[in-house]
Structure formats: structure tokens, C-alpha cells
PDB file of C-alpha atoms in Angstrom:
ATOM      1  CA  UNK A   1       4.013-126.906  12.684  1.00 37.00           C
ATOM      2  CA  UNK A   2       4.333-126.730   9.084  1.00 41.00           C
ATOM      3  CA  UNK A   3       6.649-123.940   7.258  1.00 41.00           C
ATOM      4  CA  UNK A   4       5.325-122.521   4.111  1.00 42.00           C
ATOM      5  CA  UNK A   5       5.469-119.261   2.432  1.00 39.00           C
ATOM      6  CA  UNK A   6       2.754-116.154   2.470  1.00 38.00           C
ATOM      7  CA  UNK A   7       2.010-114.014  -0.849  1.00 38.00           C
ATOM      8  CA  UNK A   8       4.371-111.594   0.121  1.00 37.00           C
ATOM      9  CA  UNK A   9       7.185-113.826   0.573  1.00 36.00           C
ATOM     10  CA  UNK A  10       7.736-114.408   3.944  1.00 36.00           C
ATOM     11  CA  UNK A  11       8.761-117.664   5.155  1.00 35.00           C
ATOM     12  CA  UNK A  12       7.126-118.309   8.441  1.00 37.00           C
ATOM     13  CA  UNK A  13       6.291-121.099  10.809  1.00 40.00           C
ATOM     14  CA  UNK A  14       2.585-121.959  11.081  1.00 42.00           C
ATOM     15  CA  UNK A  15       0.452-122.525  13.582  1.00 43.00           C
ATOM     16  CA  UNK A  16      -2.415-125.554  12.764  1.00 43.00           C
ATOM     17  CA  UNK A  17      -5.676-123.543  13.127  1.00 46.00           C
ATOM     18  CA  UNK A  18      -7.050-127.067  14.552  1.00 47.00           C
ATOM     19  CA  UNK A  19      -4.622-126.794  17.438  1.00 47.00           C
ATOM     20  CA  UNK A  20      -6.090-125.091  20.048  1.00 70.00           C
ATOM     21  CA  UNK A  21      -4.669-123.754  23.652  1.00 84.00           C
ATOM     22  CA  UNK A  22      -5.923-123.829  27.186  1.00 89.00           C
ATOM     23  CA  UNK A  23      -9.357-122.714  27.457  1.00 87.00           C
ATOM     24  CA  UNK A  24     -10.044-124.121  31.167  1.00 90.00           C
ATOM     25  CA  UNK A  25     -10.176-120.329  32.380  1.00 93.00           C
ATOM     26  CA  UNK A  26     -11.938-120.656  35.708  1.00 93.00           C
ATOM     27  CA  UNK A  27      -9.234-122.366  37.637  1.00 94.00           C
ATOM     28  CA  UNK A  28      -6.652-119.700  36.494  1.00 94.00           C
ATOM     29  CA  UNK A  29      -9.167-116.892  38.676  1.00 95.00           C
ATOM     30  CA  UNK A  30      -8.488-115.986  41.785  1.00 95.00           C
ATOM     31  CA  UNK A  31     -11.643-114.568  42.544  1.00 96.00           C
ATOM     32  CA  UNK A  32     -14.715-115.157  40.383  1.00 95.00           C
ATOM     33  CA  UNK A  33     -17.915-113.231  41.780  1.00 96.00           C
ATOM     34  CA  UNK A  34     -21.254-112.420  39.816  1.00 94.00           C
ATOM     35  CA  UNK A  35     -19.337-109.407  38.617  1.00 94.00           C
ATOM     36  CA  UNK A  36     -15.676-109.473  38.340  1.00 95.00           C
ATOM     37  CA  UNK A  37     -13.023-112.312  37.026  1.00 96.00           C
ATOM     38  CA  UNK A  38      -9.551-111.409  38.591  1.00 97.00           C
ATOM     39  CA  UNK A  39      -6.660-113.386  36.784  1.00 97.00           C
ATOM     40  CA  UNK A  40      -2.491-112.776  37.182  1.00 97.00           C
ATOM     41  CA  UNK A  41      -0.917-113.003  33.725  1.00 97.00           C
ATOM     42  CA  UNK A  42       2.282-113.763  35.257  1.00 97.00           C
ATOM     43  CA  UNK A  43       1.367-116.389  36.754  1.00 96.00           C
ATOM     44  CA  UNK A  44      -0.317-117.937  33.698  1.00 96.00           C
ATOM     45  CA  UNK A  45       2.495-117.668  31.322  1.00 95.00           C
ATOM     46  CA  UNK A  46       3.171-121.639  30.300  1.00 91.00           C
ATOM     47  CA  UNK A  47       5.002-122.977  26.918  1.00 90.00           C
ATOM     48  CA  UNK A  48       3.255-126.066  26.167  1.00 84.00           C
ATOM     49  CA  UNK A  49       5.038-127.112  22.824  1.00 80.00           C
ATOM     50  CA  UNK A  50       1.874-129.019  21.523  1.00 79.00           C
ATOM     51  CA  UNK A  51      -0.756-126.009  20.997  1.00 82.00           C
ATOM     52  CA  UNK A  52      -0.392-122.886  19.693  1.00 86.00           C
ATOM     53  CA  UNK A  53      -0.200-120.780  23.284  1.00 92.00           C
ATOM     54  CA  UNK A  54      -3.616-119.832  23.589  1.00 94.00           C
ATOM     55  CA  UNK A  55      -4.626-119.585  27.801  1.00 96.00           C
ATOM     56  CA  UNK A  56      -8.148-118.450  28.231  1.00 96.00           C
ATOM     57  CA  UNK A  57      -8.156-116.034  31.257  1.00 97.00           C
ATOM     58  CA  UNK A  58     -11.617-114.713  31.397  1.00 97.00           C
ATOM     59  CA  UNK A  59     -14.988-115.634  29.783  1.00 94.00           C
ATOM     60  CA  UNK A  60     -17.913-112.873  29.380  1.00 93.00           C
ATOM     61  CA  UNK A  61     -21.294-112.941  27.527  1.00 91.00           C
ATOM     62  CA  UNK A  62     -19.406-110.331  24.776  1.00 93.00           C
ATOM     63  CA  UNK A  63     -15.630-110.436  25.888  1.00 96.00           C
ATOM     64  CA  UNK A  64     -13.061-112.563  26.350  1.00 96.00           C
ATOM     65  CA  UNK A  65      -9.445-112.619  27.704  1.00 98.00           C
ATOM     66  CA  UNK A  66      -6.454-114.342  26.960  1.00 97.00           C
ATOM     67  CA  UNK A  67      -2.988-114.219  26.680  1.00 97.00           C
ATOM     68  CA  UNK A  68      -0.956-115.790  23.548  1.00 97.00           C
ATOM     69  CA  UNK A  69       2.552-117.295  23.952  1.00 97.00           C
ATOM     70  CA  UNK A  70       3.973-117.119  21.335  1.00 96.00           C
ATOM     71  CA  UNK A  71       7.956-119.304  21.081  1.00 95.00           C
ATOM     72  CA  UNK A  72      10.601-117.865  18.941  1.00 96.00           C
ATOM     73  CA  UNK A  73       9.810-117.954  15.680  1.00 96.00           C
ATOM     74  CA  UNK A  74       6.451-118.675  15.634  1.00 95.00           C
ATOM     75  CA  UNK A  75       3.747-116.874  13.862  1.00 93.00           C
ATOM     76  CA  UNK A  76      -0.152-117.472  13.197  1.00 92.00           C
ATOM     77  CA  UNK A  77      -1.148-117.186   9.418  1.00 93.00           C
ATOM     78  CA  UNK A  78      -2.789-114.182   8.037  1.00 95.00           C
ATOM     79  CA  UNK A  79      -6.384-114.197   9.444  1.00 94.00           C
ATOM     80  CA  UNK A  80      -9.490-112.694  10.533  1.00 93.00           C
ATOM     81  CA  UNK A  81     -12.300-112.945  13.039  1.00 91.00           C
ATOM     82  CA  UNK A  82     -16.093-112.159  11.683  1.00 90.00           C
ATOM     83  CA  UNK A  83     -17.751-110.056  13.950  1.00 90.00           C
ATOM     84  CA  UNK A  84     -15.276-110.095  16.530  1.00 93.00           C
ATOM     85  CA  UNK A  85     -12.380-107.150  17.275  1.00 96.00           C
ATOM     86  CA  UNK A  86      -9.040-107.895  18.797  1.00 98.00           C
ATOM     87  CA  UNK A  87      -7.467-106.194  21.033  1.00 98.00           C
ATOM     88  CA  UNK A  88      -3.603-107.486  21.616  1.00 99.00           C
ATOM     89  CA  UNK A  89      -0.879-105.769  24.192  1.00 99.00           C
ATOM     90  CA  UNK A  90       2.571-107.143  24.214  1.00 99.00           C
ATOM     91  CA  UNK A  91       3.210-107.911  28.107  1.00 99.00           C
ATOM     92  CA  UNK A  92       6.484-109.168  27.380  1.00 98.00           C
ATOM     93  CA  UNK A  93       8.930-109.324  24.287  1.00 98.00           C
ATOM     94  CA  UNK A  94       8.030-107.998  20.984  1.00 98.00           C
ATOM     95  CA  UNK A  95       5.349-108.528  17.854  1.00 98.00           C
ATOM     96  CA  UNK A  96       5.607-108.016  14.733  1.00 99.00           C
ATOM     97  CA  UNK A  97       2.395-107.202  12.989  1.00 98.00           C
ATOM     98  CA  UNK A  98       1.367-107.522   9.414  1.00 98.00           C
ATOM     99  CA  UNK A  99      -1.555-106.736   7.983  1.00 97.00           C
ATOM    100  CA  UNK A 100      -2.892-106.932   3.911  1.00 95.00           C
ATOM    101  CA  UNK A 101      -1.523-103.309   2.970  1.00 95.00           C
ATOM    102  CA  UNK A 102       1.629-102.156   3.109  1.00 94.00           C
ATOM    103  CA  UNK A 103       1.239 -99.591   5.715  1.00 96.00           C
ATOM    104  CA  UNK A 104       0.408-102.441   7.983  1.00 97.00           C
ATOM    105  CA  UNK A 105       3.551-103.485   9.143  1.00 98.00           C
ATOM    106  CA  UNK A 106       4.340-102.590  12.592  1.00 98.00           C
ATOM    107  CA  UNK A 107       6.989-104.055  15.098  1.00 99.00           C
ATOM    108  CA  UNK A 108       5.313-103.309  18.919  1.00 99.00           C
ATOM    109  CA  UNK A 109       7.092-103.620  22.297  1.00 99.00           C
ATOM    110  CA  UNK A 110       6.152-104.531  26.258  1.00 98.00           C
ATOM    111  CA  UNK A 111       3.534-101.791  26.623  1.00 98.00           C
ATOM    112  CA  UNK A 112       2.233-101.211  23.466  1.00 99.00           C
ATOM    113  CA  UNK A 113      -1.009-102.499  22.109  1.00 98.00           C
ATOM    114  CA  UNK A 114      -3.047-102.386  18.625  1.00 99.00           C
ATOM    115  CA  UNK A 115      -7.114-102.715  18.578  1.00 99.00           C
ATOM    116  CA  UNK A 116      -8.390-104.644  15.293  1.00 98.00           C
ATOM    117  CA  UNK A 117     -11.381-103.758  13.887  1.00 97.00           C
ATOM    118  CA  UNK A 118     -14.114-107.083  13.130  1.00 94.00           C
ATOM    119  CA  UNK A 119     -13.535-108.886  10.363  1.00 92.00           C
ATOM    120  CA  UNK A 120     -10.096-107.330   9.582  1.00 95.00           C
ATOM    121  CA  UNK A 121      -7.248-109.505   8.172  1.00 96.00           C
ATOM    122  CA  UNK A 122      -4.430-109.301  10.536  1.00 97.00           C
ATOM    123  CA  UNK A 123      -1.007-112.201  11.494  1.00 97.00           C
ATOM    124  CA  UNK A 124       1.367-111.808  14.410  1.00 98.00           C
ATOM    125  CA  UNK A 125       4.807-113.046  14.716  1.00 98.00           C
ATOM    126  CA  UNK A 126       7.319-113.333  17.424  1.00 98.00           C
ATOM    127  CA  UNK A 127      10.301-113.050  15.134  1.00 98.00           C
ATOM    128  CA  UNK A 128      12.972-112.349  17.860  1.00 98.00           C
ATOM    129  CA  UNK A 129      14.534-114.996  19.921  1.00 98.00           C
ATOM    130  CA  UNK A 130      13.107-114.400  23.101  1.00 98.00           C
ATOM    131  CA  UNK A 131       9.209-115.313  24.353  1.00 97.00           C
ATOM    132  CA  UNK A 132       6.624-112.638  23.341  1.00 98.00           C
ATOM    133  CA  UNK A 133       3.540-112.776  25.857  1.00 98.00           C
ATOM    134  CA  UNK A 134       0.227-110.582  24.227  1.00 98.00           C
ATOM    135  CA  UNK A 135      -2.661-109.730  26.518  1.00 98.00           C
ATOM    136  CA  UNK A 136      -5.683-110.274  23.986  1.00 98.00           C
ATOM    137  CA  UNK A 137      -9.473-109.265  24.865  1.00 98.00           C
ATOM    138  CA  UNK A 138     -11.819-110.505  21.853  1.00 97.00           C
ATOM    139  CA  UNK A 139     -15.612-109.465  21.722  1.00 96.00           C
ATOM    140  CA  UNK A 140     -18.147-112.173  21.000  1.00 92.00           C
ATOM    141  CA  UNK A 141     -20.919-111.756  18.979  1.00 85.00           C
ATOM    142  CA  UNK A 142     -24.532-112.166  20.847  1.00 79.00           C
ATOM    143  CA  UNK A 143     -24.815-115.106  18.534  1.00 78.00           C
ATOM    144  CA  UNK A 144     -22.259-117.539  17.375  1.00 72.00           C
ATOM    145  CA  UNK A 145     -20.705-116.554  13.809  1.00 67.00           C
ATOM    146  CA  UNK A 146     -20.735-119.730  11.208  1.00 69.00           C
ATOM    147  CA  UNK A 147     -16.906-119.203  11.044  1.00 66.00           C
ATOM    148  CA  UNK A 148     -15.015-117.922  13.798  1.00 60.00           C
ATOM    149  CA  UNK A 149     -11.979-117.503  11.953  1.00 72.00           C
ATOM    150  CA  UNK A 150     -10.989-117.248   8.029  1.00 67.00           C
ATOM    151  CA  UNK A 151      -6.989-117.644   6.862  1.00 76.00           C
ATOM    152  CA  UNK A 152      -6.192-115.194   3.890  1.00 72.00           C
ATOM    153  CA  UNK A 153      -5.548-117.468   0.833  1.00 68.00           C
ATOM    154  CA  UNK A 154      -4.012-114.782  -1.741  1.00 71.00           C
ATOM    155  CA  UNK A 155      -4.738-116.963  -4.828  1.00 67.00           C
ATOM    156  CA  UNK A 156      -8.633-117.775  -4.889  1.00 60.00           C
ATOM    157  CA  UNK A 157      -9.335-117.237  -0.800  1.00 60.00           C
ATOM    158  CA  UNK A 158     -11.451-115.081   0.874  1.00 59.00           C
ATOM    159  CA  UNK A 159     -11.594-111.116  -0.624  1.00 59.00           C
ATOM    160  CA  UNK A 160     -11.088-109.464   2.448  1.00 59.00           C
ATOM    161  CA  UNK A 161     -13.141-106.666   1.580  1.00 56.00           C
ATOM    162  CA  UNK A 162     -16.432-108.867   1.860  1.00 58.00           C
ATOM    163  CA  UNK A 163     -15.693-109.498   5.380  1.00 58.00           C
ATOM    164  CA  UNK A 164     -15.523-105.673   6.450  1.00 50.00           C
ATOM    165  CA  UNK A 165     -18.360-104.421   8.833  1.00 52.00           C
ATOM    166  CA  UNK A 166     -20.132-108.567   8.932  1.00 46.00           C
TER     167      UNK A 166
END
């Protein structure tokens, strides 16, 4: 992980966007039938120091699930997913949530979730020094964005505003 500096300041750990977690999701089910995927977080929860703490639960023609471990101190960079909304709920610890404007600045706890809209710019950090665990269901496109992820590059990177509604 490499530690550099956003536009706003913050000094933050970063996650490698070519780092990439667990995304074997059908042994983690208990039961898979033609119609239901039933998963235990709990019993998924795993540090593995060499990704970023992404565990596939659940895999769906428009949805996904997943839960993100996220170590003390670590954060992703400030990002966004075309066509696809988030929705994140802190199972255990606490996130800290940033978004581009100020308003966006929110520190959530075990129980509380946020739903980001498509193509919104958006970074979570664990910046306490306990394990945060989110509970994270993403919708897919029908088909495949080019991209499935842009980092916010203040100087010269993507305007987030051409992104909005893809």
C-alpha cells in the first residue's frame, strides 16, 4: 500500500485498485438453489493482508454482495462506479465517508448504512483502530461498462459531473 495525499489534504493509506479480494463466492453459500444464495457474514470475515478485503458473497444477473474488510487505517481512494450504485452497511466498527462536497462527510456506525447513487464519486476509510466490516450490494449493468471503476484525480482527472446518470 502506498501513502499519498488527496486534494483536500488528507493523508491516507491506499489501496492498489489492481489488488483485488476473494471473489470465489459459491463455496462461502450454504445453500445455493435456482432462487436464493444464503451466505453468514460472520463467518466470512477474514484479514488477508495481501488484497484489499474484498469477499464476494453472492453473484446475481444485476446484484452483487460482498462484504469489505477494511484494517485500521486503511482507506480506498476517492472513486466511482459507472452505472453501478452502492449500497454499504457497517456490520461491525465504524466508516468514515467522504464524498467531493463538503456536506459529504459522514462518520457511520454498526447498523447504519448509506446507498450511492451510479456514477457518484465516493472513498471510505476505517480511521479507528479497530476492524470495520461493510455489507456492500452493487448493481450490475445488463452489459459490462468499459470501466468499472474511475479514481478522482483533482488536477486534470475525471470531472465528476460527466459521470452523473451514465
Amino acid at each position: 500500500m502506498a501513502t499519498e495525499t488527496t486534494g483536500t489534504g488528507r493523508l491516507f493509506k491506499v489501496v492498489d485498485e489492481d489488488v483485488r479480494g476473494d471473489r470465489n463466492y459459491e463455496e462461502k453459500q450454504k445453500v445455493r438453489t435456482k432462487g436464493w444464495q444464503v451466505v453468514s457474514i460472520p463467518d466470512n470475515i477474514r484479514i488477508n493482508p495481501n488484497t484489499d478485503g474484498y469477499i464476494q458473497l453472492t453473484n446475481n444477473r444485476y446484484a452483487q454482495c460482498v462484504i469489505n474488510v477494511y484494517q485500521p487505517g486503511q482507506r480506498d481512494e476517492m472513486h466511482c462506479h459507472p452505472g453501478s450504485e452502492h449500497i454499504f452497511m457497517v456490520f461491525q466498527g465504524e466508516l468514515h465517508l467522504y464524498g467531493l462536497d463538503p456536506e459529504e462527510d459522514i462518520i457511520l456506525k454498526a447498523g447504519e448504512l448509506v446507498h450511492i447513487n451510479q456514477s457518484y464519486f465516493y472513498q471510505l476509510a476505517n480511521e479507528t483502530d479497530d476492524l470495520t466490516v461493510l455489507y456492500q450490494v452493487a448493481t450490475k449493468l445488463p452489459k459490462p461498462p468499459k470501466k468499472f471503476r474511475y479514481s478522482y484525480r483533482p488536477d486534470g482527472g475525471v470531472d465528476p459531473r460527466s459521470l452523473e446518470g451514465e
